[in-house]
mmCIF file of C-alpha atoms in Angstrom:
data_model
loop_
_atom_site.group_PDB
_atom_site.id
_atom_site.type_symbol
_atom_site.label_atom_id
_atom_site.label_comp_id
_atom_site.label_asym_id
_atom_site.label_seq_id
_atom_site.Cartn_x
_atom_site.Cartn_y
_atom_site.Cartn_z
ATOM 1 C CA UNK L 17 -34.223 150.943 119.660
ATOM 2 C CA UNK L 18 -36.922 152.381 117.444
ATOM 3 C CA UNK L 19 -36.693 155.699 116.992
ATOM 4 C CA UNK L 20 -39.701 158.446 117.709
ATOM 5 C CA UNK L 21 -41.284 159.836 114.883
ATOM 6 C CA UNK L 22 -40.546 163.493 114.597
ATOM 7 C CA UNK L 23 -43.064 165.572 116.417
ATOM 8 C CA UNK L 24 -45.003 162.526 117.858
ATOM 9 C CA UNK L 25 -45.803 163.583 121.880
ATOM 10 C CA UNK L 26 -46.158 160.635 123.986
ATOM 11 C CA UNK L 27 -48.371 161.829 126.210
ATOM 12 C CA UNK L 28 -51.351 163.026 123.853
ATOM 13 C CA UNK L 29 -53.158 160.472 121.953
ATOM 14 C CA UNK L 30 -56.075 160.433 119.713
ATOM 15 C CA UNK L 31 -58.319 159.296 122.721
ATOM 16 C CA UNK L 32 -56.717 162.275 125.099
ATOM 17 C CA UNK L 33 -57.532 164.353 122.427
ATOM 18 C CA UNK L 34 -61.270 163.455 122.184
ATOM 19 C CA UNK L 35 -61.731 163.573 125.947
ATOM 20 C CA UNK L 36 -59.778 166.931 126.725
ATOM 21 C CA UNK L 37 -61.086 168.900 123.404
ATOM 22 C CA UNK L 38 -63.726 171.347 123.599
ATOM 23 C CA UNK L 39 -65.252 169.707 121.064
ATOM 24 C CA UNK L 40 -65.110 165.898 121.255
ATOM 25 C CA UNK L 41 -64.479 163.794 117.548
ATOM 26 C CA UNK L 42 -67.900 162.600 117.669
ATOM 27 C CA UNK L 43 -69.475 165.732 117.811
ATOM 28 C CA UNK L 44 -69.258 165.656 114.023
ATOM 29 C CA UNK L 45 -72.036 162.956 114.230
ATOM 30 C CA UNK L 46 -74.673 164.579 116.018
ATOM 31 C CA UNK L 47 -77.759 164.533 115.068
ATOM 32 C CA UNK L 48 -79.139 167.977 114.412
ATOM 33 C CA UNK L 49 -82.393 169.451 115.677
ATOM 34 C CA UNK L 50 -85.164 170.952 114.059
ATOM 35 C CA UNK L 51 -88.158 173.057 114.579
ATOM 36 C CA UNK L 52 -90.492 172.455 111.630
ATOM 37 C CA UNK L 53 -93.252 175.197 111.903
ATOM 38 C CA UNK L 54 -96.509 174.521 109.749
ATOM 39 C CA UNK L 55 -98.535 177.494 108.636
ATOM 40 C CA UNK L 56 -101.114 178.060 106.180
ATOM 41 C CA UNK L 57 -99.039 179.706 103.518
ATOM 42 C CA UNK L 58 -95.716 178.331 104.515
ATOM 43 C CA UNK L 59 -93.549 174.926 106.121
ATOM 44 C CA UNK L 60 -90.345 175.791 107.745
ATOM 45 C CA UNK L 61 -87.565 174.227 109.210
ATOM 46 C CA UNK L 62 -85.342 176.289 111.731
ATOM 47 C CA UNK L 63 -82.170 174.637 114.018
ATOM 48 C CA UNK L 64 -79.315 176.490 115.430
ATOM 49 C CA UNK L 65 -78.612 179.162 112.802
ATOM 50 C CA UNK L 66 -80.153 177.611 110.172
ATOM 51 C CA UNK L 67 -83.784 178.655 108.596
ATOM 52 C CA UNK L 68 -85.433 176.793 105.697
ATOM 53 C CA UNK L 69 -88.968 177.923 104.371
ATOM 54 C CA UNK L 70 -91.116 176.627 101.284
ATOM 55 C CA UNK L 71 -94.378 177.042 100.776
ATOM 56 C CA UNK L 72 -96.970 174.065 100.938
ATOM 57 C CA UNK L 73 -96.756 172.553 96.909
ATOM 58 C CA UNK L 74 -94.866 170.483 94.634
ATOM 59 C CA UNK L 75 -94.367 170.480 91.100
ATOM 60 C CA UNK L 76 -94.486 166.879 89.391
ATOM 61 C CA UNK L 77 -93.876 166.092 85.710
ATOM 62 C CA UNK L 78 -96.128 163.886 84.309
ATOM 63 C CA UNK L 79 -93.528 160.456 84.729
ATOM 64 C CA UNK L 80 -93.895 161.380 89.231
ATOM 65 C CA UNK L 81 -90.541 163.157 88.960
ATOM 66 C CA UNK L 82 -90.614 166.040 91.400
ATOM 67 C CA UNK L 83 -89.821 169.443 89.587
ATOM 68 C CA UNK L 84 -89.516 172.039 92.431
ATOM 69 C CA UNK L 85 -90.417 172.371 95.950
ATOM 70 C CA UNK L 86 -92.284 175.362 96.840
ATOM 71 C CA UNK L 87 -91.615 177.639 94.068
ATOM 72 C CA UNK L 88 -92.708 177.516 90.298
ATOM 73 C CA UNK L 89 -89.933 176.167 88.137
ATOM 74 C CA UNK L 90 -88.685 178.516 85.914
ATOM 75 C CA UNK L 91 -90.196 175.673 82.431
ATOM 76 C CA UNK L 92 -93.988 176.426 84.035
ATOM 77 C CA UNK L 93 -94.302 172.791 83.155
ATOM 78 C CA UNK L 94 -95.898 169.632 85.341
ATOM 79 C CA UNK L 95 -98.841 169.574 87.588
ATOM 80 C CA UNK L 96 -98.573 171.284 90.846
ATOM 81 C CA UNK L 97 -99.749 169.405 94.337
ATOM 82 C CA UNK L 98 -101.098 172.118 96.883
ATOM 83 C CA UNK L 99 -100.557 170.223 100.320
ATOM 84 C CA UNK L 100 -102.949 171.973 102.716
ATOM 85 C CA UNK L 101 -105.365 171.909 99.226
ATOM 86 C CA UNK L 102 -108.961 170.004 99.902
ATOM 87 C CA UNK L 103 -109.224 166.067 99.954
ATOM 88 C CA UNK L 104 -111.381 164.862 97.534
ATOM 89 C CA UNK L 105 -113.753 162.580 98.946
ATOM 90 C CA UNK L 106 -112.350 159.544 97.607
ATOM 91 C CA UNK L 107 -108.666 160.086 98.752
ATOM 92 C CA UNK L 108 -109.423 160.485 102.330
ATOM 93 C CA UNK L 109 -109.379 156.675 103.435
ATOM 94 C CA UNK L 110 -106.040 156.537 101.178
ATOM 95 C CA UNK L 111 -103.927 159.589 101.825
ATOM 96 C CA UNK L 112 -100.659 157.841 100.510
ATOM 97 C CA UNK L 113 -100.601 160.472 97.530
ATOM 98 C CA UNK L 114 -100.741 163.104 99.891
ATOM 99 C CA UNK L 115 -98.210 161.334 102.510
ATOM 100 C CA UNK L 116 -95.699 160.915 99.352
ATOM 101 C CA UNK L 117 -96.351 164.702 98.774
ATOM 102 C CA UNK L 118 -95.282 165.750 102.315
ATOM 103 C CA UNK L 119 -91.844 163.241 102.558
ATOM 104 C CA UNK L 120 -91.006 165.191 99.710
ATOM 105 C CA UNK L 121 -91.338 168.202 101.259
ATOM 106 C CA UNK L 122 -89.993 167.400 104.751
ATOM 107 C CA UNK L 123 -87.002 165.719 102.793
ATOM 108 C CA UNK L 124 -86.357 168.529 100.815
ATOM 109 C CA UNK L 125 -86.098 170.828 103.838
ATOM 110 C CA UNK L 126 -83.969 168.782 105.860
ATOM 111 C CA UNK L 127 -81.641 168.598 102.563
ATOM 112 C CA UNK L 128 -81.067 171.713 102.196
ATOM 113 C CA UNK L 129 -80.586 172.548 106.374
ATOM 114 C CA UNK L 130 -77.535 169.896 106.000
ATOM 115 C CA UNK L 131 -76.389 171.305 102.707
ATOM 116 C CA UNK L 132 -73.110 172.432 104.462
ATOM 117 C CA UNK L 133 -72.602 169.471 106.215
ATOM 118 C CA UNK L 134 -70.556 166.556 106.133
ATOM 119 C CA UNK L 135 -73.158 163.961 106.186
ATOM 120 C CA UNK L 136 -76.539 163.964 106.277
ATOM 121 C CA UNK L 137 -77.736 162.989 109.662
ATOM 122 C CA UNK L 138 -81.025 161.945 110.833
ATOM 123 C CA UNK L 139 -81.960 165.006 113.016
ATOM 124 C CA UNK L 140 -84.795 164.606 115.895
ATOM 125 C CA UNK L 141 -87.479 167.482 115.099
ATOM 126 C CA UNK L 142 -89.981 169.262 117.121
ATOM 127 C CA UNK L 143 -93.303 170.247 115.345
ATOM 128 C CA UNK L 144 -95.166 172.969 115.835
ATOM 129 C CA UNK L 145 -98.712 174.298 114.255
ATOM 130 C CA UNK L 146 -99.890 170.926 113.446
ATOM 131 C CA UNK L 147 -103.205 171.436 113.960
ATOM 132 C CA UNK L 148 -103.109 174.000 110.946
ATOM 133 C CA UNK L 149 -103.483 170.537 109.803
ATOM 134 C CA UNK L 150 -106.877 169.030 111.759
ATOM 135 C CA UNK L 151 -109.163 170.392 108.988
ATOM 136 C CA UNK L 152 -107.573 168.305 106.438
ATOM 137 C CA UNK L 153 -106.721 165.480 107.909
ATOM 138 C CA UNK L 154 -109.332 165.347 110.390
ATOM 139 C CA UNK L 155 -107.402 164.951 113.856
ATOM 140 C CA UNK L 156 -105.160 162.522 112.335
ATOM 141 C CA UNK L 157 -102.629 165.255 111.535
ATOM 142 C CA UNK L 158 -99.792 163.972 114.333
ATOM 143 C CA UNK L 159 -99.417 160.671 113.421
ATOM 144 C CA UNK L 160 -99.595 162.289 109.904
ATOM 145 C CA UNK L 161 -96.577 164.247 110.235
ATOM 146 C CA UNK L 162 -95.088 162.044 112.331
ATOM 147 C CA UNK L 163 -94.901 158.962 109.750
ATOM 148 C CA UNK L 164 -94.442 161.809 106.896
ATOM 149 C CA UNK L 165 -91.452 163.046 109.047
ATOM 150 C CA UNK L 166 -89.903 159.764 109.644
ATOM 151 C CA UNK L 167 -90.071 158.883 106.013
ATOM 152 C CA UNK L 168 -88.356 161.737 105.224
ATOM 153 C CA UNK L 169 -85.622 160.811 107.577
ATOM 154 C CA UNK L 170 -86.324 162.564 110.979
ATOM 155 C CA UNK L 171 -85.374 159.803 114.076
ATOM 156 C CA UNK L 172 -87.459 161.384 116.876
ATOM 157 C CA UNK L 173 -90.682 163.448 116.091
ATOM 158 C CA UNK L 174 -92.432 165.394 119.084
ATOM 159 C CA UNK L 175 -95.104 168.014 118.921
ATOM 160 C CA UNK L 176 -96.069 171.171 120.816
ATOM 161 C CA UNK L 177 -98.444 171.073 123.030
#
């Protein structure tokens, strides 16, 4: 006879354990959603009890290398990227500049929502205020923010109507 490990019960396993828990194992891994409001002086990120605010620039040294997000870096060194700032004429067919700009952002925010966590999960997001956007981007601001978003990491990106 084998003898039973000390403290082992039969009659729960790991799988009875997942089904009759109030909180399943895989809860761990879901994704987490996000609001991501867009105003004129700020971008924030809000889910469950967690809020996440910058305002709408970048800092970048002069190799690319992004400095701070939102707030002047204590140096007061690199060139600073105002997102919601005017398009020059040229860069409006080729907004890639400005696209790597707001991944930056959006990836920065959802960084810092997950700081707590885990793992960093892929959340869905739901956008509001995009059309703070339409007089940049000229009614391409969804699927803007939508391939911005999904660069940044977000799986599933819906916006308010």
């Amino acid at each position: 006879k084998i003898p039973r490990h000390i403290g082992a019960d039969p009659t729960h396993s790991w799988s009875s354990w997942s089904r009759n828990s109030r909180r399943p194992m895989l809860s761990f891994f879901r994704r987490p959603r996000y609001d991501v409001l867009i105003e004129p002086e700020r971008i924030a990120v809000a889910g469950g009890d967690v809020r996440v605010e910058v305002e709408p620039r970048l800092w970048v040294a002069e190799n690319g290398r992004i400095i701070a997000v939102g707030v002047r870096p204590s140096e007061g060194i690199g060139r600073v990227i105002e997102l919601f700032g005017p398009i020059a004429p040229s860069e409006r067919p080729q907004l890639d500049a400005r696209l790597d700009a707001f991944v930056s952002v959006f990836r920065h925010l959802f960084r810092v929502a997950q700081k707590g966590s885990l793992f960093m999960l892929r959340p869905d997001v739901h956008v509001r205020g995009a059309s703070v956007l339409r007089p940049l981007l000229g009614g391409n601001e969804q699927s803007f923010l939508r391939d911005a978003l999904v660069h940044a990491g977000a799986t599933k990106v819906q916006f308010a109507s």
